[in-house]
Every structure is written in C-alpha cells, then in structure tokens.
XYZ file of C-alpha atoms in Angstrom:
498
model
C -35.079 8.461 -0.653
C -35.436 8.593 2.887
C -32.861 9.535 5.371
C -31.959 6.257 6.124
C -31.130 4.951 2.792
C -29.369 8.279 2.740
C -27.079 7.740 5.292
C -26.363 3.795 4.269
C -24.588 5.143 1.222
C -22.033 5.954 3.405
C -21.023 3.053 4.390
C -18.399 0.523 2.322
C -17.915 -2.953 4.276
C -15.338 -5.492 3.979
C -16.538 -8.146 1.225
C -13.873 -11.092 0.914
C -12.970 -12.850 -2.341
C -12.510 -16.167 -0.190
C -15.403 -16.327 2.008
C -18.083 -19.146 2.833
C -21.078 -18.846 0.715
C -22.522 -17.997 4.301
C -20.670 -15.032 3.683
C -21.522 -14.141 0.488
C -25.172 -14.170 1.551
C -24.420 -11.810 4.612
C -22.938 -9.640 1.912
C -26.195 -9.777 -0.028
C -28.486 -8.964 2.769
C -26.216 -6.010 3.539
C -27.516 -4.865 0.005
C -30.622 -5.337 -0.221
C -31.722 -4.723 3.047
C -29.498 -2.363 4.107
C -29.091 -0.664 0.725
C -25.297 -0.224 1.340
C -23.250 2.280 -1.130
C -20.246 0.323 -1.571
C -17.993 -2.423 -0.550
C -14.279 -2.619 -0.146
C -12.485 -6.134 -1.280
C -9.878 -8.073 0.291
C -8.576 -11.274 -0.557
C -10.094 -13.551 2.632
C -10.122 -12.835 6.237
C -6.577 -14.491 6.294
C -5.615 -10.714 4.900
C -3.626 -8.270 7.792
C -6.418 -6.034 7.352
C -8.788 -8.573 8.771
C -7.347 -8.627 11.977
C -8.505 -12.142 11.497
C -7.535 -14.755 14.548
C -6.896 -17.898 12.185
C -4.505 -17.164 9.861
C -2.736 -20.037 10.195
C -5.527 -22.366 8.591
C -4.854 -22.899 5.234
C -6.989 -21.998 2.370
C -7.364 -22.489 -0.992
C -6.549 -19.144 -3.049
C -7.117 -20.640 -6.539
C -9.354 -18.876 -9.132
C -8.937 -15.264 -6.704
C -9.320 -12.910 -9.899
C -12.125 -14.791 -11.270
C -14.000 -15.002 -7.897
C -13.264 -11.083 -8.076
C -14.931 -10.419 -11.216
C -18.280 -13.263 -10.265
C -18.740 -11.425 -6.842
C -18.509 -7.829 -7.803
C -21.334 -8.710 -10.881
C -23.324 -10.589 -8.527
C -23.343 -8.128 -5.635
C -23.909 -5.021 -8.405
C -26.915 -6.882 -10.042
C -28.771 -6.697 -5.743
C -28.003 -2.709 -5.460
C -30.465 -0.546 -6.297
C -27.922 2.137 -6.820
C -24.951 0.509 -8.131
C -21.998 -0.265 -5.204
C -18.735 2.019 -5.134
C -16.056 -0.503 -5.669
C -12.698 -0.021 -3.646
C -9.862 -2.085 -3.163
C -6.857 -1.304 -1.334
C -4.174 -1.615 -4.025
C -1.004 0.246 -3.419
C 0.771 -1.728 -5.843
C -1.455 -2.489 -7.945
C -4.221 -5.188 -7.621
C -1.720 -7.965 -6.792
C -1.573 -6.461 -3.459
C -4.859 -8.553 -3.152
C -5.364 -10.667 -6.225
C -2.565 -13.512 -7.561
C -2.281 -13.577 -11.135
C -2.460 -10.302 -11.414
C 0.125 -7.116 -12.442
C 2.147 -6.035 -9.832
C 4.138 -2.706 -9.794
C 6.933 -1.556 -7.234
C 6.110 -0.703 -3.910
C 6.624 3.150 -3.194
C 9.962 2.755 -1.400
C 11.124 1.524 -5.144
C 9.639 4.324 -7.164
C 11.207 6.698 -4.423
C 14.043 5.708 -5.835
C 13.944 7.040 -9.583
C 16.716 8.717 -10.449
C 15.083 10.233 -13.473
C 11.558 12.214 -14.128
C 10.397 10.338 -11.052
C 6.986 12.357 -11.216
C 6.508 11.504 -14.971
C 7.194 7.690 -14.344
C 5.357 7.380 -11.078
C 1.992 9.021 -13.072
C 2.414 6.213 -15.415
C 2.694 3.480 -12.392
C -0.765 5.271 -11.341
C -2.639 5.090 -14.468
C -1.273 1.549 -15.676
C -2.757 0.387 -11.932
C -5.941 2.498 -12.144
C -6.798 0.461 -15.681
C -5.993 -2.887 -14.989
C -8.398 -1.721 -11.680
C -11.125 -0.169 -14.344
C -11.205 -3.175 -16.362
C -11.977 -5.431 -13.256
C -15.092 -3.258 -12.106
C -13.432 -1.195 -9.612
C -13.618 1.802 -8.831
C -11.708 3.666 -6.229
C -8.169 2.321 -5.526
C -7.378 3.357 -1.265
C -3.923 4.747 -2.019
C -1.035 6.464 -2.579
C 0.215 6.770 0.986
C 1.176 10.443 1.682
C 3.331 9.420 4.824
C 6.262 10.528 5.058
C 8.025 7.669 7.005
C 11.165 9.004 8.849
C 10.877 6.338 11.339
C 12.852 3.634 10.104
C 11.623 0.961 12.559
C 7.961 2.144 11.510
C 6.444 -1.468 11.524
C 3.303 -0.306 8.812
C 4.456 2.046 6.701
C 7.942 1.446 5.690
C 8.454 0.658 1.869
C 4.366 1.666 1.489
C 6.076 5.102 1.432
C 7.672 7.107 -1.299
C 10.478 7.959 1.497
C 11.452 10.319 4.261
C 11.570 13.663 2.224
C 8.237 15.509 2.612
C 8.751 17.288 -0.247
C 9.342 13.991 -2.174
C 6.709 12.559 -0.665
C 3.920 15.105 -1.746
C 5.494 15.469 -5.199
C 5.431 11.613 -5.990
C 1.816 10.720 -3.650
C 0.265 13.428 -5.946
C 1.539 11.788 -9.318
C 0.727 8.258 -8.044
C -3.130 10.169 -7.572
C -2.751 11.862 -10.793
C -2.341 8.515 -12.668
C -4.817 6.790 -11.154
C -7.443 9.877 -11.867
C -6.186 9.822 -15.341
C -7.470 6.001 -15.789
C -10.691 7.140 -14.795
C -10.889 6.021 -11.352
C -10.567 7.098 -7.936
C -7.763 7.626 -5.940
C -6.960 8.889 -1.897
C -4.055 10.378 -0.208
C -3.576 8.446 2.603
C -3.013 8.187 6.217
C -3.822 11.855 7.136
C -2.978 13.560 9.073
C 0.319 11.007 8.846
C 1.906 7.787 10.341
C 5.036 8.071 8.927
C 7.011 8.757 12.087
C 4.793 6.030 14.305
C 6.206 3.418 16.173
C 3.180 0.880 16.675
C 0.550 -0.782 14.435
C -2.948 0.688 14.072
C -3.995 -2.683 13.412
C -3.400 -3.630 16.910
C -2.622 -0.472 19.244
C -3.090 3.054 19.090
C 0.260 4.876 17.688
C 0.614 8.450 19.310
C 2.708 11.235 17.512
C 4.145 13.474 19.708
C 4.791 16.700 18.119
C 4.285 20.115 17.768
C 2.446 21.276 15.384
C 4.766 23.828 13.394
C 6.860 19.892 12.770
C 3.471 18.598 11.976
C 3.174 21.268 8.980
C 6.505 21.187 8.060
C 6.776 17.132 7.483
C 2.899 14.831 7.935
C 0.912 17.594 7.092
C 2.800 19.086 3.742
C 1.955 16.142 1.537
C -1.613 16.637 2.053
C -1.700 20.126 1.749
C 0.685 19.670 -1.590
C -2.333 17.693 -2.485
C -5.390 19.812 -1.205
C -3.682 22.520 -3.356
C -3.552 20.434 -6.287
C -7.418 19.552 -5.890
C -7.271 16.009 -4.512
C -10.728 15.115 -4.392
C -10.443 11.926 -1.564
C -7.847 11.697 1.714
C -8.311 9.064 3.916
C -7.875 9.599 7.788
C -5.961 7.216 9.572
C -6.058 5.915 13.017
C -3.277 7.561 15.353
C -3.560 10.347 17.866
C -1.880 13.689 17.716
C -2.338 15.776 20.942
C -1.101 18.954 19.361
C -3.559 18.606 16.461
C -6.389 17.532 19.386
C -6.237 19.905 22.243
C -3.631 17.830 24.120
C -5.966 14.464 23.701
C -5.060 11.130 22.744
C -7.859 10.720 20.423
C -7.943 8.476 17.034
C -7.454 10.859 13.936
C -10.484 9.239 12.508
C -12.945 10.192 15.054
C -11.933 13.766 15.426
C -13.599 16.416 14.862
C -10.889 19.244 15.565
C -8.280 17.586 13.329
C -11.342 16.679 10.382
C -13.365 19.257 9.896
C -11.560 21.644 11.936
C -8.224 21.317 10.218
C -8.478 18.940 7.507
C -11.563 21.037 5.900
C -11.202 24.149 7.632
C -7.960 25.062 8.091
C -6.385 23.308 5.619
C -8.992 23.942 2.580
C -10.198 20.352 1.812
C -13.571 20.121 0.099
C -13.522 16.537 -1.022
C -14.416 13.357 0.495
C -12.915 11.921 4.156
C -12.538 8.223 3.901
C -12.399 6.274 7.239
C -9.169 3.501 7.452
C -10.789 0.755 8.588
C -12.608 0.997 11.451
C -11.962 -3.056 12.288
C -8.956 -1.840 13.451
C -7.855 -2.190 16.989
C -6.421 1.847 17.585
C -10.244 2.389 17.340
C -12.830 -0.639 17.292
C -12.368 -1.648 21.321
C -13.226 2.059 22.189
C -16.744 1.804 21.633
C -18.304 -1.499 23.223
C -21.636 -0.510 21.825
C -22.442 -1.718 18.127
C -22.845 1.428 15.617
C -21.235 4.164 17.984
C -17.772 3.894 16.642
C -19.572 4.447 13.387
C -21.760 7.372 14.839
C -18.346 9.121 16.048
C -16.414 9.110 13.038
C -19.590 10.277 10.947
C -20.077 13.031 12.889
C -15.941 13.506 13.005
C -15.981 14.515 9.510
C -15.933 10.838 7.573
C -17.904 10.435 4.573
C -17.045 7.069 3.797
C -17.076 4.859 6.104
C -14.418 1.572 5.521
C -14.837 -1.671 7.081
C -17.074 -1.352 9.562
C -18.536 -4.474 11.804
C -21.686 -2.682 12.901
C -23.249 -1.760 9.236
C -27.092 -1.705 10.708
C -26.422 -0.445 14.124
C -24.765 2.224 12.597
C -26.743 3.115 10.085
C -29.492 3.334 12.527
C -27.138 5.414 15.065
C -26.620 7.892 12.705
C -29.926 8.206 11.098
C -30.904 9.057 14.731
C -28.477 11.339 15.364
C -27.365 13.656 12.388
C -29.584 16.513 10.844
C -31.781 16.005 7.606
C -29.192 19.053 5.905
C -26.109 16.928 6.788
C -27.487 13.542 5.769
C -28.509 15.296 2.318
C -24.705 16.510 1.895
C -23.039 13.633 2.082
C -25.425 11.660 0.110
C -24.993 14.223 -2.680
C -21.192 14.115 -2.485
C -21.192 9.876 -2.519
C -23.812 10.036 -5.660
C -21.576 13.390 -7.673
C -18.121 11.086 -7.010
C -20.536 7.778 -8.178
C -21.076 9.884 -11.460
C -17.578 11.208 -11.782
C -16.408 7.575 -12.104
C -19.098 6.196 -14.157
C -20.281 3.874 -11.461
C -24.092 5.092 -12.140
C -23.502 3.249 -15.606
C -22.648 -0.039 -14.383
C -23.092 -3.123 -16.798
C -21.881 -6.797 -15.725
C -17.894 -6.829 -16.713
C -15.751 -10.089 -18.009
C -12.527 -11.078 -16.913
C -10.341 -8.941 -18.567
C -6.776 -9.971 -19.939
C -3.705 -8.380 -19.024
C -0.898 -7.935 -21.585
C 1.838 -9.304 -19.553
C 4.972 -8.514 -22.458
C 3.758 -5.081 -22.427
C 3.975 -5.285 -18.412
C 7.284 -6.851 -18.190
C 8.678 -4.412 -20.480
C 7.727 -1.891 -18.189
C 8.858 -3.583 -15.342
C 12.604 -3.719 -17.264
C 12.074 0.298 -17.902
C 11.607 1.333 -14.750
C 13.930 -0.789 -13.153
C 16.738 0.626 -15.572
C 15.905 4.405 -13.679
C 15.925 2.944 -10.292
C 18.776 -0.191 -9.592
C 21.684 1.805 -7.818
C 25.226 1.444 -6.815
C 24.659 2.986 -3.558
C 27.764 2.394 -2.079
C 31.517 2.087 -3.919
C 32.166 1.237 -7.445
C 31.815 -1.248 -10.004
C 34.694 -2.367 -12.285
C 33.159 -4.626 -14.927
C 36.443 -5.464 -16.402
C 38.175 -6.875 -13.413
C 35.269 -8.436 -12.695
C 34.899 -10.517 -15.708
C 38.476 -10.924 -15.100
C 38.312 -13.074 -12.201
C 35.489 -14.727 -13.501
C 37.410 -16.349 -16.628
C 40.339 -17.120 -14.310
C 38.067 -18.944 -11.830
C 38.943 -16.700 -8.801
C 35.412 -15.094 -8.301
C 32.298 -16.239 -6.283
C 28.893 -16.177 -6.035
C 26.745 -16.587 -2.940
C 23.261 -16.366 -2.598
C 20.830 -16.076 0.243
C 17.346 -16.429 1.545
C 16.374 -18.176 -1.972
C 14.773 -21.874 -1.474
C 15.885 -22.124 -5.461
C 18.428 -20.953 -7.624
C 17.046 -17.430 -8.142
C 16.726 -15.853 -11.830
C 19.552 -14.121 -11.679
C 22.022 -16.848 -10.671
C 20.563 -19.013 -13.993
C 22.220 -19.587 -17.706
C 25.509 -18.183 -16.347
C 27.808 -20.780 -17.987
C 30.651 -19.592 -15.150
C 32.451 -22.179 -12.722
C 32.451 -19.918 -9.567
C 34.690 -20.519 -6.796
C 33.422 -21.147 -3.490
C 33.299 -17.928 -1.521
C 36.037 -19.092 0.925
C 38.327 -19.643 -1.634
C 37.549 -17.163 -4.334
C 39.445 -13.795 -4.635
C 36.212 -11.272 -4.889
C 32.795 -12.913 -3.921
C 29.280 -11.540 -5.663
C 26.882 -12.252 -2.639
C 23.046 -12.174 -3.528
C 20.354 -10.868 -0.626
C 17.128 -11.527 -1.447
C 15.113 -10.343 1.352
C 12.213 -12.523 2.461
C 9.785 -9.869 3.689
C 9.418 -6.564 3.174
C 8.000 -5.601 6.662
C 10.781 -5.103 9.826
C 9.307 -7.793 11.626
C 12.338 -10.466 12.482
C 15.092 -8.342 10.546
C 12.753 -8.682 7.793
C 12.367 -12.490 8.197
C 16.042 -12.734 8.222
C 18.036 -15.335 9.835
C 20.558 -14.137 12.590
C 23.122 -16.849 12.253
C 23.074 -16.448 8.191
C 23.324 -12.366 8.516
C 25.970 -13.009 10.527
C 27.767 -15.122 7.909
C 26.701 -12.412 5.648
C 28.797 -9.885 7.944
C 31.583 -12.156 8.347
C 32.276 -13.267 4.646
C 32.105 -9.049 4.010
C 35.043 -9.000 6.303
C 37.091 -11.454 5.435
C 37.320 -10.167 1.332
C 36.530 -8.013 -0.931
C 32.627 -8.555 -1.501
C 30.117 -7.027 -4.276
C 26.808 -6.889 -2.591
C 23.325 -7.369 -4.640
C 20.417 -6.662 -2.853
C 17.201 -7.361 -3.931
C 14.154 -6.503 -1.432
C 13.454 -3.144 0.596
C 16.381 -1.237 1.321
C 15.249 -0.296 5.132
C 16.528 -4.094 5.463
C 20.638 -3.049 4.639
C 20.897 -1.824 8.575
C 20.826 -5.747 9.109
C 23.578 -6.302 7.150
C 26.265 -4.659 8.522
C 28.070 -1.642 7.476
C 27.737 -0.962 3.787
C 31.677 0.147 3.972
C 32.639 -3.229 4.700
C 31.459 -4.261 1.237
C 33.458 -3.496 -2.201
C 30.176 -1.956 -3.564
C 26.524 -2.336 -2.928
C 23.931 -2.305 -5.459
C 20.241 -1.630 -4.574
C 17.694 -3.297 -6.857
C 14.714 -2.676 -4.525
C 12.627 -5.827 -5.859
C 13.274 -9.253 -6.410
C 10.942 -9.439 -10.130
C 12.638 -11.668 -12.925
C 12.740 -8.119 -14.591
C 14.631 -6.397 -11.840
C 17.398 -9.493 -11.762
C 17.671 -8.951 -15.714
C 18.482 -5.139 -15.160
C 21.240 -6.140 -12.520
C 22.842 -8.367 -14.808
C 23.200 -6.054 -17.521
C 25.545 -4.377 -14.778
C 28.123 -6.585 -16.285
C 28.884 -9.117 -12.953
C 30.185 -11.389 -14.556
C-alpha cells in the first residue's frame, strides 16, 4: 500500500442514514476513490452533531434501522479493506436509530444504589450487541466527564455525575461491557468538559484551571481508565491553558496535551479519536480545506471523526508526515480492525431485538435506581385519602394521559380541593436549554400548588431539571425516577401512591 492509502485509513466521515441518494454516492466515491477506513453514522443532517442549518424542514424518518443495515452492506461491499463502523451511541443505538433499544442515560445509571459497576457493565454489553448485530463496530462512548457544572449545556445527564471517582469507576464499566460484546468502546471527552460552560458545537469552551484540579477531577477518569488498559479515548474540543502552556488551543489539535500528556505523561498507548472536527470550537480556525485535518494528525489523533475536507486532507497529510509515522498508525487502525473482527466482514440482516427480555431489564434496573430523595412516603395514609376521595393527582408537560396516570380506577379530587395532591413532572427535554423546555407560568403553578398543601412530587426526566422547581422542602416528599419509560412509571407505582 502506498502512503496515501495509508494515511486515508485514518479518516472516518459522517455518513447519514437520511441522506439524498446524491449523498449516498458522495459516500461511495469517498470509498473507492479515496479508500477511506471507516465511517461514522448519524441519523440525517437534521442530527445536533451536524451542525446542520435546516433543521426545521421536516423529514421523513421511517424505515431508519433498515436504511442502517442497506447502507452499511452497500458501503462495505465498495471498500477494499472493510470500513470501521462507529456510531455515537451513548445510550444505546436509539440515540440515533427509532425502533430501536434504548437504555438510561448516564445521569440515571449514576444513580444505582446497588452494585452500580456490575449493572452498568451489563448496560455496556447489552448496547455493544444489539450494536454487533447491526454491523457496527466501535460505539463513541462512555463519557468520562465529570460534569460539576450544573448549567453545563452538553454534558449534563451524558455524565455518570459530579464525583470523579464515580465517574471513572462507572465510564470504565460502561467500556468494559461494551469490550465484552466484542466491540469497541472510547472514554470520552479528554482531557474533560465536564465543568464547561459553552457548546463545542458552536464556540470554543475554555477551562480555567490549574492543573493539580485538572488531575484531581477531568483528568482521574482517564487515568482510572489508562490504568485499566482502555484501548480508545477520544479528545474533545475545549482549551485548557494550564495543560497548553497558557494557550487557548482546541484539545484536539494539541500536541502538548496529546502526545505530551495524554501518551506521555499519562501512559496511553491506544488509539486518539478526534470529536468531530465539523464542530465550530475547531472547523472556522483553519479556512484552508485539509489543514484542520493536518493539525490534529500531527496533534496526536489517529482517527479522525467527521471531517469536511476527506481529500484535502488526506493529501495534506500524505505531504506532510514521515513514511515511519504513516506506517504506525496504519498498523494500529488495521491490529484494532482485527481485534473486532471487522477484517471478516460478511453482508449482515436486520437483526431482531427481544423487546420482553429488554423491558424486563428496563423494570430491573429501574427497581435499583427510582429514589425518595427528599422526605418520606407513607403508603397507608396515602391510600387512605385515596378511598375517602381527599387526594389528587396532577400531571404536567404530558400532551396525553401518561402511563402511569392509566387503569387507576380512583376518583381523584381536583388539586385545589384535595387534602394531599400527587403531582407528576415529566420533563420535556433533557438538555438545560429553556428550564429544560419547561414552561415558566406552569412551573410557577408547580411552585405555588407545593405551597399551598402538602404535595408528593414524581419526577420523571433528568434530575439537573428539580432546581426549576422550587425548593424540594416545600414538597411532602420527592421521588426521582430519572426516565419517563413505561417501565420506569411501573416501578413508581409499585411505590404504593395510591
């Protein structure tokens, strides 16, 4: 192989499930011309990660996991060397694909009040199969941030919490699983954005601290990991003068914190994945196609995610790095192509998911993670008021009478009149954007009705989004369930509410 085709197995571009057949084709001549070494899917260039300008058009999402499994056999059947497959699933492939199984996000398996390790290995591996069934490969998670900032508007509940020692403990089982499966896996966003106040999708984030607080919080996950033999970390895009001689540089295109710190310092012999280098903290710095590509190459980044330039940079780097360093990488790519049986490739079928077997996990680990978090239930009195028609029920942000309000054969009071009211949050978003897409004037009914009498609050979404609803110690008792799944709302009611 030449040095070219060396250097293009580097590189893993966007491919989009729904995409114009325009695209497909652009896709294909990436392969065959350009003799790619992987590509990473996303659902369609509506997707966050797109940084796509029309996401308010609509588009037809029918068929995604089909599409899924017809693209990644017709793009395989073009590559010489068969394509690394990634996806960024850090909940499992229905972080990209409908109709598929979806697990809790990381804030919720933070959460486990029992053998959290054991049952977040198991999240890992369940994901990493349904993801080696459907031809893929290398799943881009567990985050290793350790998200202290509350108001963090990309992290948040993609985090296992704001314990570092947590955080490394539970990242490296989520890895574990997924390496048990048989695929790949990444700690993720070195050297941490945990503690970042701005989007990488659209702005540079700057961390400003020193770098004994750098060890003792962003950087201990990853070393937890590095320890442990994590074979993949993926570098994310936010500066940190103290790890970059005082510069407000992009992790990802830096050689003093990649190969300085990252494999020198810190020990790491494995592969450096890019974030995606679409992304606005990094893809306006370079005006000239393949350059951003050439710079975080020659950071330290074997893989290279999402980038626009594929050719240019290719080209740039061919021109640039040494015959010894294009022969390294290209080893490590093909050893971690053999490692996960991607050398063997044969066309897969739609696979079928056991979905009672899924729920019944769902139930399980809900049962280790819904929480009183605040006060105390008394199941007796409860039921009590209910029979004598003095309790209520509320519910909010629903468009429909949720699960968990259904089959409940009770005549409820309405909340103005009723002696103890049972109010129901299910939080529309699970981002911070908007009070997590939550109304001001019905939060502030929330607040009010809290005041007023003794209330039992349910909430079902991330738990970064209680702030908005006053303070917990005007409520009775609060109960946590994390997620709004049928399973979760089945687990709450076992609670005894009524």
């Amino acid at each position: 192989m030449n040095k070219n085709q060396k250097i293009a197995q580097c590189f893993s571009p966007a491919a989009f499930i729904h995409d114009s057949e325009e695209n497909y084709q652009a896709i294909e001549k990436l392969i065959q011309e350009q003799e790619i070494g992987g590509l990473t899917f996303f659902h369609s260039r509506h997707s966050a990660a797109a940084n796509f300008e029309k996401r308010a058009e609509t588009l037809d999402v029918s068929g995604t996991f089909e599409k899924l499994i017809t693209l990644i056999n017709r793009y395989q059947k073009l590559s010489k060397i068969p394509l690394l497959i990634s996806i960024d699933g850090e909940y499992g492939l229905a972080m990209r694909i409908e109709k598929t199984p979806q697990y809790p996000f990381a804030i919720t398996l933070g959460a486990l009040k029992k053998d959290a390790e054991q049952w977040v290995e198991e999240v890992g591996y369940r994901m990493g199969m349904d993801m080696k069934r459907s031809g893929i490969h290398l799943n881009l998670a567990p985050c290793a941030d350790v998200n202290t900032n509350p108001n963090n508007p990309v992290i948040g509940y993609r985090s296992f919490g704001d314990d570092a020692e947590k955080v490394a403990k539970l990242s490296f089982a989520a890895y574990s699983g997924m390496k048990k499966a048989g695929i790949g896996a990444c700690l993720k966003h070195f050297p941490g954005h945990g503690d970042t106040a701005v989007d990488s999708h659209l702005g540079l984030p700057i961390l400003h601290k020193s770098k004994e607080e750098l060890e003792a919080e962003e950087l201990l996950p990853f070393q937890h990991g590095i320890d442990r033999g994590v074979e993949m970390i993926m570098v994310g895009h936010l500066a940190v003068p103290a790890l970059t001689g005082g510069k407000d540089i992009p992790a990802s295109i830096s050689r003093e914190l990649i190969t300085d710190l990252l494999k020198g310092e810190m020990g790491f012999q494995g592969l450096v994945i890019s974030d995606a280098l679409n992304m606005k903290a990094v893809a306006n710095l370079f005006p000239e196609p393949g350059e951003l590509e050439w710079q975080a190459f020659q950071a330290g980044n074997d893989i290279l995610c999402f980038s626009d330039h594929v050719s240019e940079g290719i080209e740039k780097i061919t021109q640039k790095t040494s015959d010894e360093e294009a022969d390294l990488v290209f080893q490590k790519i093909m050893d971690l192509k053999k490692r996960f049986g991607v050398l063997d490739n044969k066309p897969i079928e739609v696979p079928a998911f056991d979905w009672d077997q899924h729920s019944r996990f769902q139930k399980d680990l809900a049962k280790n993670y819904v929480s009183v978090i605040w006060g105390e239930l008394n199941p007796s009195e409860i039921q009590a008021l209910a029979k004598a028609g003095k309790l209520g029920y509320k519910e909010f942000f629903t468009q429909t009478a949720s699960h968990f309000s259904q089959n409940l054969n009770l005549d409820f009071e309405t909340a103005d009149k009723a002696e103890k009211v049972i109010l129901s949050v299910f939080v529309p978003s699970h981002k911070p954007l908007n009070q997590f897409g939550m109304d001001q004037s019905v939060l502030g009914e929330i607040k009010a009705l809290a005041k007023s009498k003794p209330c039992i609050l349910v909430h079902f979404g991330n738990p970064l989004a209680l702030k908005h609803l006053g303070d917990l110690e005007d409520f009775e008792t609060v109960i946590c369930a994390y997620q709004g799944f049928e399973e979760v709302q089945e687990v709450v009611k076992t609670l005894k509410l009524f």
